[in-house]
PDB file of C-alpha atoms in Angstrom:
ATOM      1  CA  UNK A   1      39.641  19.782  20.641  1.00 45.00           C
ATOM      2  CA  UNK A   2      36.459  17.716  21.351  1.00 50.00           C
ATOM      3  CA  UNK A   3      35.359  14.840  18.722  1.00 52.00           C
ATOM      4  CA  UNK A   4      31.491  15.226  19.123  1.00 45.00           C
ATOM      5  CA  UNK A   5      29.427  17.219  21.202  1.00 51.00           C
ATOM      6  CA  UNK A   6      27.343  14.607  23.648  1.00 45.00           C
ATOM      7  CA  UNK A   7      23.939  16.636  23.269  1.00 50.00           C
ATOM      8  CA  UNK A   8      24.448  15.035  19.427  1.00 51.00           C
ATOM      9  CA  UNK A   9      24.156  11.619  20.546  1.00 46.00           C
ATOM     10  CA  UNK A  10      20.591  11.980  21.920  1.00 47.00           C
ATOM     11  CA  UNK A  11      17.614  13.008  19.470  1.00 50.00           C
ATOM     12  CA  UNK A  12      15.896  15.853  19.033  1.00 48.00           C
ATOM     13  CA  UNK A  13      12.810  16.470  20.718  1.00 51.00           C
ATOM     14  CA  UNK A  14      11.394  19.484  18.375  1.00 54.00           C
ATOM     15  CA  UNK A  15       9.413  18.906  15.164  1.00 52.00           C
ATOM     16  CA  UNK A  16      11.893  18.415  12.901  1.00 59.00           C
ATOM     17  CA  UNK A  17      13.161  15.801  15.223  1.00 57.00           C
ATOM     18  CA  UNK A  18      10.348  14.199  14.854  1.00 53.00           C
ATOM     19  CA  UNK A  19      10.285  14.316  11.138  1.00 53.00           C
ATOM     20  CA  UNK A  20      13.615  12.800  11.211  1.00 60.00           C
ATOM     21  CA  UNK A  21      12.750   9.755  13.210  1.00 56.00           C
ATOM     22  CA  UNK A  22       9.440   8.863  11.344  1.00 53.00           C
ATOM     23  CA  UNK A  23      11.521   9.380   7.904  1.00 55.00           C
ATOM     24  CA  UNK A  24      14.049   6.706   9.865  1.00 55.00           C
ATOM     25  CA  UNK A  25      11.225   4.609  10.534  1.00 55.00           C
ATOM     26  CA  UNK A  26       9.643   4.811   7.057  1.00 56.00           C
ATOM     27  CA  UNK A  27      13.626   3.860   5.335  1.00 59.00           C
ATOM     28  CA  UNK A  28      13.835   0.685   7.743  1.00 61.00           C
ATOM     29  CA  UNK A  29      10.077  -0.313   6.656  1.00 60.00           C
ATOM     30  CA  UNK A  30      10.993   0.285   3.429  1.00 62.00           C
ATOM     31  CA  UNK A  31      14.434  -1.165   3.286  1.00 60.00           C
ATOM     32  CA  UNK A  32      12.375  -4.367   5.237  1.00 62.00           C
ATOM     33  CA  UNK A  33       9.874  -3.995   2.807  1.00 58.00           C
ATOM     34  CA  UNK A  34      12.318  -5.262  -0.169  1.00 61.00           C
ATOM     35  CA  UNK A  35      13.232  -8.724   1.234  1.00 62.00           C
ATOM     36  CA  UNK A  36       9.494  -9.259   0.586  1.00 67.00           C
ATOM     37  CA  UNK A  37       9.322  -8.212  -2.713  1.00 68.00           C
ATOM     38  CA  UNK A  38      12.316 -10.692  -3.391  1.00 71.00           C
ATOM     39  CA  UNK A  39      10.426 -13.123  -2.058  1.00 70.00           C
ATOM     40  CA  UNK A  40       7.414 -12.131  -4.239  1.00 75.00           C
ATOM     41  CA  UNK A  41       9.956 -12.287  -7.759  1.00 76.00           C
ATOM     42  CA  UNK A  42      10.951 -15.887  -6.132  1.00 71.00           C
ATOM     43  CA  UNK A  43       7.194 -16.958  -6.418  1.00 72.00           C
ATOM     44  CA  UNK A  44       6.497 -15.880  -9.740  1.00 83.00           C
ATOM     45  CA  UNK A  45       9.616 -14.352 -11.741  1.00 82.00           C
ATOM     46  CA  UNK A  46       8.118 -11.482 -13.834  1.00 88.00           C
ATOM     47  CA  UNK A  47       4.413 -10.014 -14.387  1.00 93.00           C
ATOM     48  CA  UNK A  48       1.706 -11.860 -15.451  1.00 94.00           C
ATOM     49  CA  UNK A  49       1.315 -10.650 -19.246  1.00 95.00           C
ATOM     50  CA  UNK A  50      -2.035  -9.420 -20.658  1.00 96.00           C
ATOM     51  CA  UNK A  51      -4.190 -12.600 -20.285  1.00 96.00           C
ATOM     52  CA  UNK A  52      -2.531 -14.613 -17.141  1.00 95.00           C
ATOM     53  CA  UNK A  53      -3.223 -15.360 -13.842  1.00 96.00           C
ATOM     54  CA  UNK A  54      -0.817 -16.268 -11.101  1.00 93.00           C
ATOM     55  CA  UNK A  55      -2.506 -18.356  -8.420  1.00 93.00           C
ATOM     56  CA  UNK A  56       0.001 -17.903  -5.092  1.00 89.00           C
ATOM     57  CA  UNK A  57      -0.127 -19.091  -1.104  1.00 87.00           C
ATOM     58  CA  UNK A  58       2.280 -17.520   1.419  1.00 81.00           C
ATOM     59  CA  UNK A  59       3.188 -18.337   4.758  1.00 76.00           C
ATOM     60  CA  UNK A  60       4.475 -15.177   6.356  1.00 63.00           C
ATOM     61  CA  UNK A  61       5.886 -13.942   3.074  1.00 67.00           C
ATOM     62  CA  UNK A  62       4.315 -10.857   1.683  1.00 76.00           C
ATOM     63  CA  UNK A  63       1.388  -8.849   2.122  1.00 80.00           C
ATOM     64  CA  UNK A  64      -0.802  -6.871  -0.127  1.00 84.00           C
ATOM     65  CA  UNK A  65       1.391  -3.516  -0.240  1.00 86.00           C
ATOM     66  CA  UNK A  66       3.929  -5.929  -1.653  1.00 86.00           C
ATOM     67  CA  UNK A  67       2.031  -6.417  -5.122  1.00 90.00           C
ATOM     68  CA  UNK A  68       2.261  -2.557  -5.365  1.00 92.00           C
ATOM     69  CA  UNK A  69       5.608  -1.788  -5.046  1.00 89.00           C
ATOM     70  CA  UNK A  70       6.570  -5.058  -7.076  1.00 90.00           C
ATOM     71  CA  UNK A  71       4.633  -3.280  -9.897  1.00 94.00           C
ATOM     72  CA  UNK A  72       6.536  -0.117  -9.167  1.00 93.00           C
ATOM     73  CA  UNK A  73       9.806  -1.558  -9.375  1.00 89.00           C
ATOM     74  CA  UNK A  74       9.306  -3.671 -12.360  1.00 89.00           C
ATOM     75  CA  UNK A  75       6.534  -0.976 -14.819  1.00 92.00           C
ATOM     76  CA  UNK A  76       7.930   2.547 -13.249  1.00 89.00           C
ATOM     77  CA  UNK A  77       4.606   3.845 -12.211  1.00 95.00           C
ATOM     78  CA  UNK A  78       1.245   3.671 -11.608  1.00 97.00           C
ATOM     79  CA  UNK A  79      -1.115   5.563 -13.559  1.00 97.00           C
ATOM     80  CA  UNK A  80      -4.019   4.692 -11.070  1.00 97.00           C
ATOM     81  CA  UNK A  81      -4.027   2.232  -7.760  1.00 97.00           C
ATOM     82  CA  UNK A  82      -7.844   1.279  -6.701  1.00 96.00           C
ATOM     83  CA  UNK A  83      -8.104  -0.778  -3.256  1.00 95.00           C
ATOM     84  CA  UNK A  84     -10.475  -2.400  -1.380  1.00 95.00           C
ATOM     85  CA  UNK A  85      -9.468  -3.273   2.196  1.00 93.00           C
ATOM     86  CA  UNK A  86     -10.746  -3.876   5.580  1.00 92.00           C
ATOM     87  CA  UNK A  87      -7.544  -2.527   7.013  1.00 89.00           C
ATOM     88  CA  UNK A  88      -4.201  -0.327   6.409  1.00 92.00           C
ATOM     89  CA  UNK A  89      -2.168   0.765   9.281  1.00 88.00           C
ATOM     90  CA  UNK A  90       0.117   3.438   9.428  1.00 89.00           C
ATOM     91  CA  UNK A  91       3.234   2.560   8.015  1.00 87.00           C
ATOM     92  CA  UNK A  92       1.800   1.200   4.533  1.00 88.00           C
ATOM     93  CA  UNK A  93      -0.461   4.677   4.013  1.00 91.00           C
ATOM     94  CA  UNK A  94       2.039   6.569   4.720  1.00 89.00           C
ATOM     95  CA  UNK A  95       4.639   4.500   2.171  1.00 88.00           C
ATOM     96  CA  UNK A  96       1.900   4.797  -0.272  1.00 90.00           C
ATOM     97  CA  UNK A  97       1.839   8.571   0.271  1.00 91.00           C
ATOM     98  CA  UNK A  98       5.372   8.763  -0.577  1.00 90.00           C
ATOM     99  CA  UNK A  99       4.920   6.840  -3.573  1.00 92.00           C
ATOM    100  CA  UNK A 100       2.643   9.480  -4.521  1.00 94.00           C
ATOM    101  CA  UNK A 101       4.747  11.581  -4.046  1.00 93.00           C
ATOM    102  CA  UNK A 102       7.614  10.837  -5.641  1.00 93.00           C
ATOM    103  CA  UNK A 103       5.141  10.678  -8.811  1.00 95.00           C
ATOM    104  CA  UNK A 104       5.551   6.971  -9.067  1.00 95.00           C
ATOM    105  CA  UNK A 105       1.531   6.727  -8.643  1.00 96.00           C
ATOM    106  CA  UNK A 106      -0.785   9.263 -10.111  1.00 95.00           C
ATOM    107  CA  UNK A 107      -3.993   8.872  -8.315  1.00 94.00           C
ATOM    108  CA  UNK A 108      -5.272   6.828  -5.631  1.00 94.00           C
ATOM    109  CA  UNK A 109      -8.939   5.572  -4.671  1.00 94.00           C
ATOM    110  CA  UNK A 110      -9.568   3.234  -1.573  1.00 93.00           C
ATOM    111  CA  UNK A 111     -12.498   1.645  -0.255  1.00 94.00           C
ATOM    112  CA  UNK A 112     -12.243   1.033   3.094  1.00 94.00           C
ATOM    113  CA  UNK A 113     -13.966  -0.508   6.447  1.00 93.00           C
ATOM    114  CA  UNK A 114     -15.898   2.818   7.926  1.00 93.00           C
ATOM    115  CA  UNK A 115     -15.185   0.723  11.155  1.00 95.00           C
ATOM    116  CA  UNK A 116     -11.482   2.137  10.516  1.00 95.00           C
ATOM    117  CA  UNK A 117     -13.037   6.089  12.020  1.00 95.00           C
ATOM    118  CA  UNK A 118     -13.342   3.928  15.450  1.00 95.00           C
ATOM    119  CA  UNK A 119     -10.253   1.104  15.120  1.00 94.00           C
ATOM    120  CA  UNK A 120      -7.927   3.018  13.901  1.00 94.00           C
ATOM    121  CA  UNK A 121      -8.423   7.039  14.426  1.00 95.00           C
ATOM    122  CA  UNK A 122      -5.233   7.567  13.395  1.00 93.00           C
ATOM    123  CA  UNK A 123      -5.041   6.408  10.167  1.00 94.00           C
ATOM    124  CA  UNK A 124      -8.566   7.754   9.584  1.00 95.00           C
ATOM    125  CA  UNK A 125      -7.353  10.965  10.154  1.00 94.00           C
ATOM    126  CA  UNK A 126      -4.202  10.531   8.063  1.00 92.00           C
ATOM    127  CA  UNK A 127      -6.745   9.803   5.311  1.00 93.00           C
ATOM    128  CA  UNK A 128      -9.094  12.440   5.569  1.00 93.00           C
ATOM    129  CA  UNK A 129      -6.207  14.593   5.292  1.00 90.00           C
ATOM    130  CA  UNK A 130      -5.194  12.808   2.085  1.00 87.00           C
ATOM    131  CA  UNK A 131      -8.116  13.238   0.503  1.00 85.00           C
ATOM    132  CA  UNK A 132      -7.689  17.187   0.932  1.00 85.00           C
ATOM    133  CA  UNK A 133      -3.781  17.741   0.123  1.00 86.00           C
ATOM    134  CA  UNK A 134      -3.542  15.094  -3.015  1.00 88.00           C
ATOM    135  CA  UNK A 135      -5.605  13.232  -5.588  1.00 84.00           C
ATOM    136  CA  UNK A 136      -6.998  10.626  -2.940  1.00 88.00           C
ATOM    137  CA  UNK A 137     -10.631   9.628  -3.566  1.00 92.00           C
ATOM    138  CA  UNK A 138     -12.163   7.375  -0.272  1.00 93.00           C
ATOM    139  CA  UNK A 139     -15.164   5.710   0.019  1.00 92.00           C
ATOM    140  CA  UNK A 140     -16.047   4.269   3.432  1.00 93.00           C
ATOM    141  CA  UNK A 141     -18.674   1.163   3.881  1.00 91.00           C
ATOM    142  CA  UNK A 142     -18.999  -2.025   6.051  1.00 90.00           C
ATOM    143  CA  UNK A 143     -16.048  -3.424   3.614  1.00 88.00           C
ATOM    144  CA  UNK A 144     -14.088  -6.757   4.242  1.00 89.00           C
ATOM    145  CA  UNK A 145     -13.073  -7.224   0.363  1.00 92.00           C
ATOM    146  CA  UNK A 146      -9.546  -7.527  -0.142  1.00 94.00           C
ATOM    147  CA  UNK A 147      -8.862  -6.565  -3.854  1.00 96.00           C
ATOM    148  CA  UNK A 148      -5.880  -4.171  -5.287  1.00 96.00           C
ATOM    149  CA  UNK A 149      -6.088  -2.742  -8.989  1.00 98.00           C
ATOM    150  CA  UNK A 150      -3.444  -0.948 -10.693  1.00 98.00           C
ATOM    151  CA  UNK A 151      -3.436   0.513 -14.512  1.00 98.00           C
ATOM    152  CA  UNK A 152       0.131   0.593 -15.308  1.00 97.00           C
ATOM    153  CA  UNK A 153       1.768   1.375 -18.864  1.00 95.00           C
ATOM    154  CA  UNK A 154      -1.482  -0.817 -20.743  1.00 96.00           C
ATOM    155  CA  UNK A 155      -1.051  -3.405 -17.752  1.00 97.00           C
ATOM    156  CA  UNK A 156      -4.693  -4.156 -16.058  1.00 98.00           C
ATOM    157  CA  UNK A 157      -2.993  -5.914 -12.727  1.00 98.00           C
ATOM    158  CA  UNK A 158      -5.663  -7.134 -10.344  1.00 98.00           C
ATOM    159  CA  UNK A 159      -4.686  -8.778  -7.153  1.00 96.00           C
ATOM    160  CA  UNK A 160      -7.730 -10.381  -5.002  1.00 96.00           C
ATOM    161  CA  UNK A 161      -6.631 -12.466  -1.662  1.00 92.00           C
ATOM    162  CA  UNK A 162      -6.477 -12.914   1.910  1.00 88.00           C
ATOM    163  CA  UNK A 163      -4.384 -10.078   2.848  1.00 81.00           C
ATOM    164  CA  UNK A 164      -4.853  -7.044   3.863  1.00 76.00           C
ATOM    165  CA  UNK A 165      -2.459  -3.850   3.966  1.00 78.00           C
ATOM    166  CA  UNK A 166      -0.776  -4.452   7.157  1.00 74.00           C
ATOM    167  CA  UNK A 167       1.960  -5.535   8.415  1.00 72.00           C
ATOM    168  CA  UNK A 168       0.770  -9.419  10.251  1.00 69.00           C
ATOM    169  CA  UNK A 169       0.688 -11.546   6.598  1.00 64.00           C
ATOM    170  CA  UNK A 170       0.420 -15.202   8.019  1.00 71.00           C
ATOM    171  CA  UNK A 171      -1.259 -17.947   5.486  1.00 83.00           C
ATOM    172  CA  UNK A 172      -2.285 -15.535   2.921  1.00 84.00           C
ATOM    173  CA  UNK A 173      -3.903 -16.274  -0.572  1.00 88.00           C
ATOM    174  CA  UNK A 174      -3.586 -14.049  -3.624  1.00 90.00           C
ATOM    175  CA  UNK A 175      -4.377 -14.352  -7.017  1.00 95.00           C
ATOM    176  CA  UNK A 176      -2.655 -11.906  -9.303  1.00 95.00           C
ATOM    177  CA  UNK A 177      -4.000 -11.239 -12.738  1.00 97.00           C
ATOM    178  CA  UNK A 178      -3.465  -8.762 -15.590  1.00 98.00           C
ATOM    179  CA  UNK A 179      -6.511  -8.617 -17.914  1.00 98.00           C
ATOM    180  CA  UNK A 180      -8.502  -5.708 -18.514  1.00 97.00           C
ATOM    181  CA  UNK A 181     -11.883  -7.152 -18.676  1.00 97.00           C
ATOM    182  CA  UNK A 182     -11.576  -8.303 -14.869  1.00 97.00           C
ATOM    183  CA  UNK A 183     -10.288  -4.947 -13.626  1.00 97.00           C
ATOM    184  CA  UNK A 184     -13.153  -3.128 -15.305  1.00 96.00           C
ATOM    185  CA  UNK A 185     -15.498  -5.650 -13.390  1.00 96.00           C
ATOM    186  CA  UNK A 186     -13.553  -5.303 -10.433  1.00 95.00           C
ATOM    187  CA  UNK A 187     -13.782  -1.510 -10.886  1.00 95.00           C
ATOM    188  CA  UNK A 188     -17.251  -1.308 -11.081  1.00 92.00           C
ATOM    189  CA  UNK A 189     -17.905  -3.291  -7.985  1.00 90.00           C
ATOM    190  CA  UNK A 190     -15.387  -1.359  -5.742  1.00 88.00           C
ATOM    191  CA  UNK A 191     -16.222   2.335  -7.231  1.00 80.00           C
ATOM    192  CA  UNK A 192     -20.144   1.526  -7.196  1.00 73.00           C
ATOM    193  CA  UNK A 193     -20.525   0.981  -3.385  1.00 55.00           C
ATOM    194  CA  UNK A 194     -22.893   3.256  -1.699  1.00 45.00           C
ATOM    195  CA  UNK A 195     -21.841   5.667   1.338  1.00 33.00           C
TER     196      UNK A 195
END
């Protein structure tokens, strides 16, 4: 009587193969993903409360995705993310997608670099699919703004900084605030920019 078959040992090649392995990926990004949100909680302990600011430098610690799933973990969910990037690679989109997924956020709007249709086709595409399948709203300009919002259980978090959603944080700058009269301002810059 034989153990294991050998043909189990090497991976599939058909699509649900393929599901498999970028689910495996996605767990060890994740998994990866929580030493930096430790090292986020080391930096400031808890959520700025209604009326503070949090002024923070990094050297390779976090990046912008971080502040998201930080809020996650510590309100439960996010009624509605708003970002304004020059960049998001794979990896973080799709981790925000499962986010969405799982119902922790409810509805997602990104302003992004249109340069991202001829860096990154990719990722463009995953987008424009996005925008199709879930409650995605994308606007595309020359954009090299770096701000996250997030409206979460009365919380008005806004995060503005160096970093964008990727995965190469070096010396980044962030400052993380929760008042409601910024994100409306902040709101109204990244919702009012023209196609």
């Amino acid at each position: 009587m034989k153990l294991f078959n050998v043909n189990e040992l090497v991976p599939s090649r058909t699509k649900e193969g393929k599901e498999e392995k970028a689910m495996l990926h996605a767990s060890k990004f994740e998994s990866k993903h929580l030493s930096k949100i430790a090292s986020l909680k080391q930096l400031i302990g808890n959520l700025p409360r209604s009326g503070e600011a949090y002024f923070l430098y990094t050297l390779k610690s976090f990046n912008a995705f971080t502040f998201i799933t930080y809020v996650i973990k510590h309100c439960g969910k996010i009624d509605h993310l708003t970002f304004s990037t020059y960049s998001i690679n794979e990896r973080i989109l799709s981790s925000l997608l499962r986010w969405y997924d799982k119902g922790s956020i409810r509805k997602i709007s990104m302003s992004i670099s249109d340069s991202i249709k001829h860096r990154m086709p990719k990722v463009y595409d995953l987008i424009e699919l996005q925008k199709r399948e879930r409650d995605f709203e994308v606007n595309y300009c020359w954009n090299h703004s770096k701000i996250t919002l997030i409206a979460s259980r009365g919380n008005y978090f806004v995060i503005e900084g160096s970093g964008n959603f990727s995965e190469n944080a070096m010396h980044e700058q962030y400052v993380f605030i929760n008042d409601k009269g910024v994100y409306k301002f902040r709101m109204s810059c990244i919702m009012s920019i023209e196609l």
